[in-house]
Structure formats: structure tokens, C-alpha cells
PDB file of C-alpha atoms in Angstrom:
ATOM      1  CA  UNK A 667      -5.362   1.486   3.339  1.00  0.00           C
ATOM      2  CA  UNK A 668      -7.706  -0.027   5.928  1.00  0.00           C
ATOM      3  CA  UNK A 669     -10.686  -2.018   4.744  1.00  0.00           C
ATOM      4  CA  UNK A 670     -14.150  -0.765   5.572  1.00  0.00           C
ATOM      5  CA  UNK A 671     -14.879  -2.076   9.093  1.00  0.00           C
ATOM      6  CA  UNK A 672     -18.622  -2.141   8.503  1.00  0.00           C
ATOM      7  CA  UNK A 673     -20.248  -5.448   7.450  1.00  0.00           C
ATOM      8  CA  UNK A 674     -20.278  -6.032   3.718  1.00  0.00           C
ATOM      9  CA  UNK A 675     -23.655  -5.748   2.078  1.00  0.00           C
ATOM     10  CA  UNK A 676     -25.097  -8.589   0.040  1.00  0.00           C
ATOM     11  CA  UNK A 677     -23.095  -8.974  -3.167  1.00  0.00           C
ATOM     12  CA  UNK A 678     -20.916  -5.967  -2.362  1.00  0.00           C
ATOM     13  CA  UNK A 679     -17.143  -6.111  -2.885  1.00  0.00           C
ATOM     14  CA  UNK A 680     -15.095  -3.191  -1.539  1.00  0.00           C
ATOM     15  CA  UNK A 681     -11.590  -2.388  -2.735  1.00  0.00           C
ATOM     16  CA  UNK A 682      -9.359  -3.901  -0.068  1.00  0.00           C
ATOM     17  CA  UNK A 683      -6.023  -2.602   1.131  1.00  0.00           C
ATOM     18  CA  UNK A 684      -3.032  -3.189  -1.122  1.00  0.00           C
ATOM     19  CA  UNK A 685      -1.491  -5.735   1.253  1.00  0.00           C
ATOM     20  CA  UNK A 686      -4.289  -8.191   0.377  1.00  0.00           C
ATOM     21  CA  UNK A 687      -2.783  -8.877  -3.053  1.00  0.00           C
ATOM     22  CA  UNK A 688       0.603 -10.186  -4.207  1.00  0.00           C
ATOM     23  CA  UNK A 689       3.107  -7.578  -5.349  1.00  0.00           C
ATOM     24  CA  UNK A 690       4.169  -7.327  -8.979  1.00  0.00           C
ATOM     25  CA  UNK A 691       6.726  -5.091 -10.644  1.00  0.00           C
ATOM     26  CA  UNK A 692       5.435  -2.188 -12.730  1.00  0.00           C
ATOM     27  CA  UNK A 693       7.003  -2.517 -16.205  1.00  0.00           C
ATOM     28  CA  UNK A 694       5.700   0.840 -17.413  1.00  0.00           C
ATOM     29  CA  UNK A 695       6.682   3.710 -15.097  1.00  0.00           C
ATOM     30  CA  UNK A 696       5.629   6.424 -17.503  1.00  0.00           C
ATOM     31  CA  UNK A 697       3.454   6.752 -20.589  1.00  0.00           C
ATOM     32  CA  UNK A 698       5.601   9.597 -22.028  1.00  0.00           C
ATOM     33  CA  UNK A 699       9.342   9.853 -22.713  1.00  0.00           C
ATOM     34  CA  UNK A 700      11.160  11.521 -19.817  1.00  0.00           C
ATOM     35  CA  UNK A 701      14.210  13.721 -20.302  1.00  0.00           C
ATOM     36  CA  UNK A 702      16.282  14.561 -17.214  1.00  0.00           C
ATOM     37  CA  UNK A 703      18.340  17.749 -17.382  1.00  0.00           C
ATOM     38  CA  UNK A 704      21.034  18.353 -14.759  1.00  0.00           C
ATOM     39  CA  UNK A 705      22.137  21.852 -13.869  1.00  0.00           C
ATOM     40  CA  UNK A 706      25.130  23.056 -11.835  1.00  0.00           C
ATOM     41  CA  UNK A 707      23.206  26.235 -11.058  1.00  0.00           C
ATOM     42  CA  UNK A 708      20.356  24.296  -9.482  1.00  0.00           C
ATOM     43  CA  UNK A 709      21.192  23.515  -5.851  1.00  0.00           C
ATOM     44  CA  UNK A 710      18.145  22.121  -4.094  1.00  0.00           C
ATOM     45  CA  UNK A 711      15.025  22.517  -6.184  1.00  0.00           C
ATOM     46  CA  UNK A 712      13.532  20.029  -8.621  1.00  0.00           C
ATOM     47  CA  UNK A 713      10.958  20.976 -11.250  1.00  0.00           C
ATOM     48  CA  UNK A 714       9.183  19.351 -14.184  1.00  0.00           C
ATOM     49  CA  UNK A 715       7.034  20.364 -17.122  1.00  0.00           C
ATOM     50  CA  UNK A 716       5.571  18.992 -20.357  1.00  0.00           C
ATOM     51  CA  UNK A 717       7.302  19.801 -23.645  1.00  0.00           C
ATOM     52  CA  UNK A 718       5.387  18.385 -26.565  1.00  0.00           C
ATOM     53  CA  UNK A 719       5.085  14.643 -26.040  1.00  0.00           C
ATOM     54  CA  UNK A 720       7.960  14.607 -23.517  1.00  0.00           C
ATOM     55  CA  UNK A 721       8.272  15.317 -19.817  1.00  0.00           C
ATOM     56  CA  UNK A 722      11.280  17.421 -18.799  1.00  0.00           C
ATOM     57  CA  UNK A 723      12.608  17.016 -15.246  1.00  0.00           C
ATOM     58  CA  UNK A 724      15.193  19.559 -14.004  1.00  0.00           C
ATOM     59  CA  UNK A 725      17.456  18.437 -11.143  1.00  0.00           C
ATOM     60  CA  UNK A 726      20.700  19.551  -9.468  1.00  0.00           C
ATOM     61  CA  UNK A 727      23.845  18.154 -11.124  1.00  0.00           C
ATOM     62  CA  UNK A 728      25.102  16.674  -7.843  1.00  0.00           C
ATOM     63  CA  UNK A 729      22.183  14.223  -7.462  1.00  0.00           C
ATOM     64  CA  UNK A 730      22.945  10.496  -7.494  1.00  0.00           C
ATOM     65  CA  UNK A 731      21.230   8.115  -9.900  1.00  0.00           C
ATOM     66  CA  UNK A 732      19.071   6.765  -7.071  1.00  0.00           C
ATOM     67  CA  UNK A 733      17.974  10.285  -6.113  1.00  0.00           C
ATOM     68  CA  UNK A 734      17.298  11.059  -9.758  1.00  0.00           C
ATOM     69  CA  UNK A 735      15.003   8.041 -10.134  1.00  0.00           C
ATOM     70  CA  UNK A 736      13.157   8.878  -6.934  1.00  0.00           C
ATOM     71  CA  UNK A 737      12.605  12.512  -7.905  1.00  0.00           C
ATOM     72  CA  UNK A 738      11.546  11.658 -11.446  1.00  0.00           C
ATOM     73  CA  UNK A 739       8.840   9.398  -9.983  1.00  0.00           C
ATOM     74  CA  UNK A 740       7.763  12.105  -7.519  1.00  0.00           C
ATOM     75  CA  UNK A 741       7.554  14.793 -10.203  1.00  0.00           C
ATOM     76  CA  UNK A 742       5.671  12.573 -12.650  1.00  0.00           C
ATOM     77  CA  UNK A 743       3.053  11.916  -9.975  1.00  0.00           C
ATOM     78  CA  UNK A 744       2.894  15.626  -9.154  1.00  0.00           C
ATOM     79  CA  UNK A 745       2.369  16.600 -12.796  1.00  0.00           C
ATOM     80  CA  UNK A 746      -0.268  13.901 -13.259  1.00  0.00           C
ATOM     81  CA  UNK A 747      -2.125  15.103 -10.170  1.00  0.00           C
ATOM     82  CA  UNK A 748      -2.064  18.702 -11.396  1.00  0.00           C
ATOM     83  CA  UNK A 749      -3.391  17.674 -14.797  1.00  0.00           C
ATOM     84  CA  UNK A 750      -6.290  15.710 -13.298  1.00  0.00           C
ATOM     85  CA  UNK A 751      -7.445  18.487 -10.952  1.00  0.00           C
ATOM     86  CA  UNK A 752     -10.447  19.043 -13.158  1.00  0.00           C
ATOM     87  CA  UNK A 753     -13.133  16.924 -11.593  1.00  0.00           C
ATOM     88  CA  UNK A 754     -14.293  13.994 -13.700  1.00  0.00           C
ATOM     89  CA  UNK A 755     -18.063  13.752 -13.833  1.00  0.00           C
ATOM     90  CA  UNK A 756     -20.020  10.529 -13.504  1.00  0.00           C
ATOM     91  CA  UNK A 757     -20.441  10.417 -17.287  1.00  0.00           C
ATOM     92  CA  UNK A 758     -16.691  10.633 -17.803  1.00  0.00           C
ATOM     93  CA  UNK A 759     -16.162   7.917 -15.201  1.00  0.00           C
ATOM     94  CA  UNK A 760     -18.541   5.664 -17.128  1.00  0.00           C
ATOM     95  CA  UNK A 761     -16.605   6.338 -20.344  1.00  0.00           C
ATOM     96  CA  UNK A 762     -13.308   5.505 -18.612  1.00  0.00           C
ATOM     97  CA  UNK A 763     -14.829   2.310 -17.239  1.00  0.00           C
ATOM     98  CA  UNK A 764     -15.952   1.272 -20.718  1.00  0.00           C
ATOM     99  CA  UNK A 765     -12.495   1.975 -22.141  1.00  0.00           C
ATOM    100  CA  UNK A 766     -10.715   0.076 -19.360  1.00  0.00           C
ATOM    101  CA  UNK A 767     -13.040  -2.892 -19.697  1.00  0.00           C
ATOM    102  CA  UNK A 768     -12.426  -3.060 -23.444  1.00  0.00           C
ATOM    103  CA  UNK A 769      -8.653  -2.682 -23.061  1.00  0.00           C
ATOM    104  CA  UNK A 770      -7.995  -5.045 -20.153  1.00  0.00           C
ATOM    105  CA  UNK A 771     -11.082  -7.247 -19.683  1.00  0.00           C
ATOM    106  CA  UNK A 772     -12.116  -7.895 -23.309  1.00  0.00           C
ATOM    107  CA  UNK A 773     -15.204  -5.750 -22.733  1.00  0.00           C
ATOM    108  CA  UNK A 774     -16.777  -8.357 -20.461  1.00  0.00           C
ATOM    109  CA  UNK A 775     -17.308  -6.033 -17.490  1.00  0.00           C
ATOM    110  CA  UNK A 776     -20.308  -3.825 -18.234  1.00  0.00           C
ATOM    111  CA  UNK A 777     -21.445  -1.762 -15.241  1.00  0.00           C
ATOM    112  CA  UNK A 778     -24.928  -0.275 -15.181  1.00  0.00           C
ATOM    113  CA  UNK A 779     -23.771   2.761 -13.187  1.00  0.00           C
ATOM    114  CA  UNK A 780     -20.419   4.325 -12.286  1.00  0.00           C
ATOM    115  CA  UNK A 781     -20.446   7.297  -9.917  1.00  0.00           C
ATOM    116  CA  UNK A 782     -18.634   9.285  -7.260  1.00  0.00           C
ATOM    117  CA  UNK A 783     -19.833   9.006  -3.658  1.00  0.00           C
ATOM    118  CA  UNK A 784     -18.930  10.955  -0.527  1.00  0.00           C
ATOM    119  CA  UNK A 785     -19.752   8.282   2.072  1.00  0.00           C
ATOM    120  CA  UNK A 786     -16.719   6.044   1.486  1.00  0.00           C
ATOM    121  CA  UNK A 787     -13.988   7.324   3.767  1.00  0.00           C
ATOM    122  CA  UNK A 788     -12.357   3.996   4.609  1.00  0.00           C
ATOM    123  CA  UNK A 789     -12.176   2.466   1.137  1.00  0.00           C
ATOM    124  CA  UNK A 790     -11.330   3.746  -2.311  1.00  0.00           C
ATOM    125  CA  UNK A 791     -14.062   1.998  -4.250  1.00  0.00           C
ATOM    126  CA  UNK A 792     -16.781  -0.623  -4.094  1.00  0.00           C
ATOM    127  CA  UNK A 793     -19.206  -2.408  -6.361  1.00  0.00           C
ATOM    128  CA  UNK A 794     -22.407  -4.432  -6.157  1.00  0.00           C
ATOM    129  CA  UNK A 795     -22.254  -7.104  -8.878  1.00  0.00           C
ATOM    130  CA  UNK A 796     -25.960  -7.957  -8.599  1.00  0.00           C
ATOM    131  CA  UNK A 797     -26.833  -4.364  -9.532  1.00  0.00           C
ATOM    132  CA  UNK A 798     -23.858  -3.729 -11.809  1.00  0.00           C
ATOM    133  CA  UNK A 799     -23.043  -0.576  -9.839  1.00  0.00           C
ATOM    134  CA  UNK A 800     -19.587   0.856  -9.134  1.00  0.00           C
ATOM    135  CA  UNK A 801     -18.874   3.631  -6.651  1.00  0.00           C
ATOM    136  CA  UNK A 802     -15.600   5.535  -6.237  1.00  0.00           C
ATOM    137  CA  UNK A 803     -14.675   7.577  -3.180  1.00  0.00           C
ATOM    138  CA  UNK A 804     -14.554  11.345  -3.718  1.00  0.00           C
ATOM    139  CA  UNK A 805     -11.096  11.234  -2.064  1.00  0.00           C
ATOM    140  CA  UNK A 806      -9.709   9.983  -5.382  1.00  0.00           C
ATOM    141  CA  UNK A 807     -10.625  13.234  -7.113  1.00  0.00           C
ATOM    142  CA  UNK A 808      -7.474  15.152  -7.977  1.00  0.00           C
ATOM    143  CA  UNK A 809      -5.247  12.063  -7.800  1.00  0.00           C
ATOM    144  CA  UNK A 810      -3.290  10.992 -10.917  1.00  0.00           C
ATOM    145  CA  UNK A 811      -5.479   9.452 -13.580  1.00  0.00           C
ATOM    146  CA  UNK A 812      -3.578   6.148 -13.529  1.00  0.00           C
ATOM    147  CA  UNK A 813      -4.567   5.780  -9.849  1.00  0.00           C
ATOM    148  CA  UNK A 814      -8.240   6.400 -10.634  1.00  0.00           C
ATOM    149  CA  UNK A 815      -7.980   3.932 -13.531  1.00  0.00           C
ATOM    150  CA  UNK A 816      -6.505   1.287 -11.219  1.00  0.00           C
ATOM    151  CA  UNK A 817      -9.364   1.620  -8.725  1.00  0.00           C
ATOM    152  CA  UNK A 818     -11.920   1.596 -11.545  1.00  0.00           C
ATOM    153  CA  UNK A 819     -10.365  -1.508 -13.093  1.00  0.00           C
ATOM    154  CA  UNK A 820     -10.301  -3.199  -9.685  1.00  0.00           C
ATOM    155  CA  UNK A 821     -14.042  -2.681  -9.319  1.00  0.00           C
ATOM    156  CA  UNK A 822     -14.709  -3.713 -12.929  1.00  0.00           C
ATOM    157  CA  UNK A 823     -12.907  -6.986 -12.249  1.00  0.00           C
ATOM    158  CA  UNK A 824     -15.249  -7.538  -9.293  1.00  0.00           C
ATOM    159  CA  UNK A 825     -18.190  -7.545 -11.684  1.00  0.00           C
ATOM    160  CA  UNK A 826     -16.642 -10.719 -13.107  1.00  0.00           C
ATOM    161  CA  UNK A 827     -15.098 -12.240  -9.964  1.00  0.00           C
ATOM    162  CA  UNK A 828     -16.563 -11.182  -6.577  1.00  0.00           C
ATOM    163  CA  UNK A 829     -13.708 -12.346  -4.336  1.00  0.00           C
ATOM    164  CA  UNK A 830      -9.983 -11.629  -4.108  1.00  0.00           C
ATOM    165  CA  UNK A 831      -8.642 -15.026  -5.125  1.00  0.00           C
ATOM    166  CA  UNK A 832      -6.019 -15.861  -7.780  1.00  0.00           C
ATOM    167  CA  UNK A 833      -8.586 -15.655 -10.592  1.00  0.00           C
ATOM    168  CA  UNK A 834      -9.417 -12.078  -9.609  1.00  0.00           C
ATOM    169  CA  UNK A 835      -5.783 -10.911  -9.525  1.00  0.00           C
ATOM    170  CA  UNK A 836      -5.089 -12.548 -12.886  1.00  0.00           C
ATOM    171  CA  UNK A 837      -7.655 -10.183 -14.390  1.00  0.00           C
ATOM    172  CA  UNK A 838      -5.583  -7.204 -13.228  1.00  0.00           C
ATOM    173  CA  UNK A 839      -2.218  -8.511 -14.423  1.00  0.00           C
ATOM    174  CA  UNK A 840      -2.407  -6.801 -17.861  1.00  0.00           C
ATOM    175  CA  UNK A 841      -2.693  -3.324 -16.284  1.00  0.00           C
ATOM    176  CA  UNK A 842       0.919  -2.035 -16.296  1.00  0.00           C
ATOM    177  CA  UNK A 843       0.658   0.572 -13.524  1.00  0.00           C
ATOM    178  CA  UNK A 844      -0.803  -1.514 -10.720  1.00  0.00           C
ATOM    179  CA  UNK A 845       2.320  -1.405  -8.555  1.00  0.00           C
ATOM    180  CA  UNK A 846       2.761   2.322  -8.977  1.00  0.00           C
ATOM    181  CA  UNK A 847      -0.904   3.045  -8.220  1.00  0.00           C
ATOM    182  CA  UNK A 848      -0.780   0.862  -5.115  1.00  0.00           C
ATOM    183  CA  UNK A 849       2.336   2.678  -3.948  1.00  0.00           C
ATOM    184  CA  UNK A 850       0.638   6.036  -4.426  1.00  0.00           C
ATOM    185  CA  UNK A 851      -2.436   4.994  -2.430  1.00  0.00           C
ATOM    186  CA  UNK A 852      -0.283   3.475   0.309  1.00  0.00           C
ATOM    187  CA  UNK A 853       1.604   6.773   0.530  1.00  0.00           C
ATOM    188  CA  UNK A 854      -1.658   8.705   0.921  1.00  0.00           C
ATOM    189  CA  UNK A 855      -2.774   6.390   3.717  1.00  0.00           C
ATOM    190  CA  UNK A 856       0.613   6.627   5.449  1.00  0.00           C
ATOM    191  CA  UNK A 857       0.521  10.428   5.284  1.00  0.00           C
ATOM    192  CA  UNK A 858      -2.974  10.455   6.809  1.00  0.00           C
ATOM    193  CA  UNK A 859      -1.677   8.455   9.764  1.00  0.00           C
ATOM    194  CA  UNK A 860       1.132  10.881  10.580  1.00  0.00           C
ATOM    195  CA  UNK A 861       0.560  12.948  13.726  1.00  0.00           C
ATOM    196  CA  UNK A 862      -0.497  16.505  13.063  1.00  0.00           C
ATOM    197  CA  UNK A 863       2.039  18.915  14.524  1.00  0.00           C
ATOM    198  CA  UNK A 864       0.687  21.878  16.482  1.00  0.00           C
ATOM    199  CA  UNK A 865       0.906  25.229  14.746  1.00  0.00           C
ATOM    200  CA  UNK A 866       3.936  27.325  15.651  1.00  0.00           C
ATOM    201  CA  UNK A 867       3.304  30.053  18.183  1.00  0.00           C
ATOM    202  CA  UNK A 868       3.415  33.576  16.896  1.00  0.00           C
ATOM    203  CA  UNK A 869       5.825  35.860  18.664  1.00  0.00           C
TER     204      UNK A 869
END
């Protein structure tokens, strides 16, 4: 996730690439109980759906434990993305920011404005502490909500600490899905860098 190459404005703190911060294990891979069901009839496909307060993941019986864990993570992200397809408005972003600040920052981060913007193509979010404004890239729309929450919380923390030093990262330590959100964003960036294959010729 490359940083914005343009000069930083006065008091502005963009969300930097994930490599700029130390890694930490994610102790909470899912907010709902997950039940994995293996089937001898299922050969290659994997599917998942919500059932009450649980998530059901259907996999082939022959899969190894490592493959199972990988596919559970993939399907949870896919379900979360599908469920967040409805575009969050600026008002809903502001409500999420207030909730995140109260939950993880003791309510100390109080932005004046939180909004989507379409002119941030090289960074996920930015804020201007002097104005109390937070801006999120429209590219986040449709991503899992825990990813949006991570970027929002990152920018909220910048209202309290402008830089990316140890004090800043300590503010994010209570958020349990930091590692998973970073991995998701890194995957998006990696996919964007893949060469685009030419379309197959029609015979």
C-alpha cells in the first residue's frame, strides 16, 4: 500500500502502508461462531452462509487443517464484503467514528467531519488534526466493515497523535482485528500490482 507521493499538507496525516508499523497477532479472527461442515460429495467448491448467530462454512472432506483454516478466513472475508456492499453514507461514517472512539480511545478523538472522498487513490485515509477532519478513500466502499473500522480508527488516533511513533501504535493495540485488516489491504494492493492478462482471442 504505497504512501501518497505528494507532499503532506500542513497538519495532515495520511494512512501509511502497513509495513510502517510493527506486526501484531490478531487474537479475534471472527466475531461470530464458525461451524465447518465437511462433505464427501463436495469435491472442489467451498461455500459459506449465515445461520442465526453462526457462520457455516462447507468444504470438501479431503481438505487438510491448514487448507480449512485458509478457506474459512477467505469465506469470512467474502461474506463480510457482501454484507457491506450497501454504501455507508457520511452520516453513518460519523456514527461509526464516534462508536470506535468511545470503544477504543475513551471517547477522546472527536472529529468535526468524517466523509468519503474520491481523490485519494494512493492512500486509504487521511486526516487534518487542526480541522478535526477525516477523509476515507471511496476504494474502501464494499470492503469488509472491520477493514473500514481499522482505517477509521487509524485516522481517529491521528487526531490525538499526529505521527507514527510508539505512542500512536499503542492507541491501536486494543483493536483486535488490526492484523487481519492489514492483511486484507495488503492483498488488495498486491492484486492491483499483478499484470493484466490480455483477453483470450475468440475463434
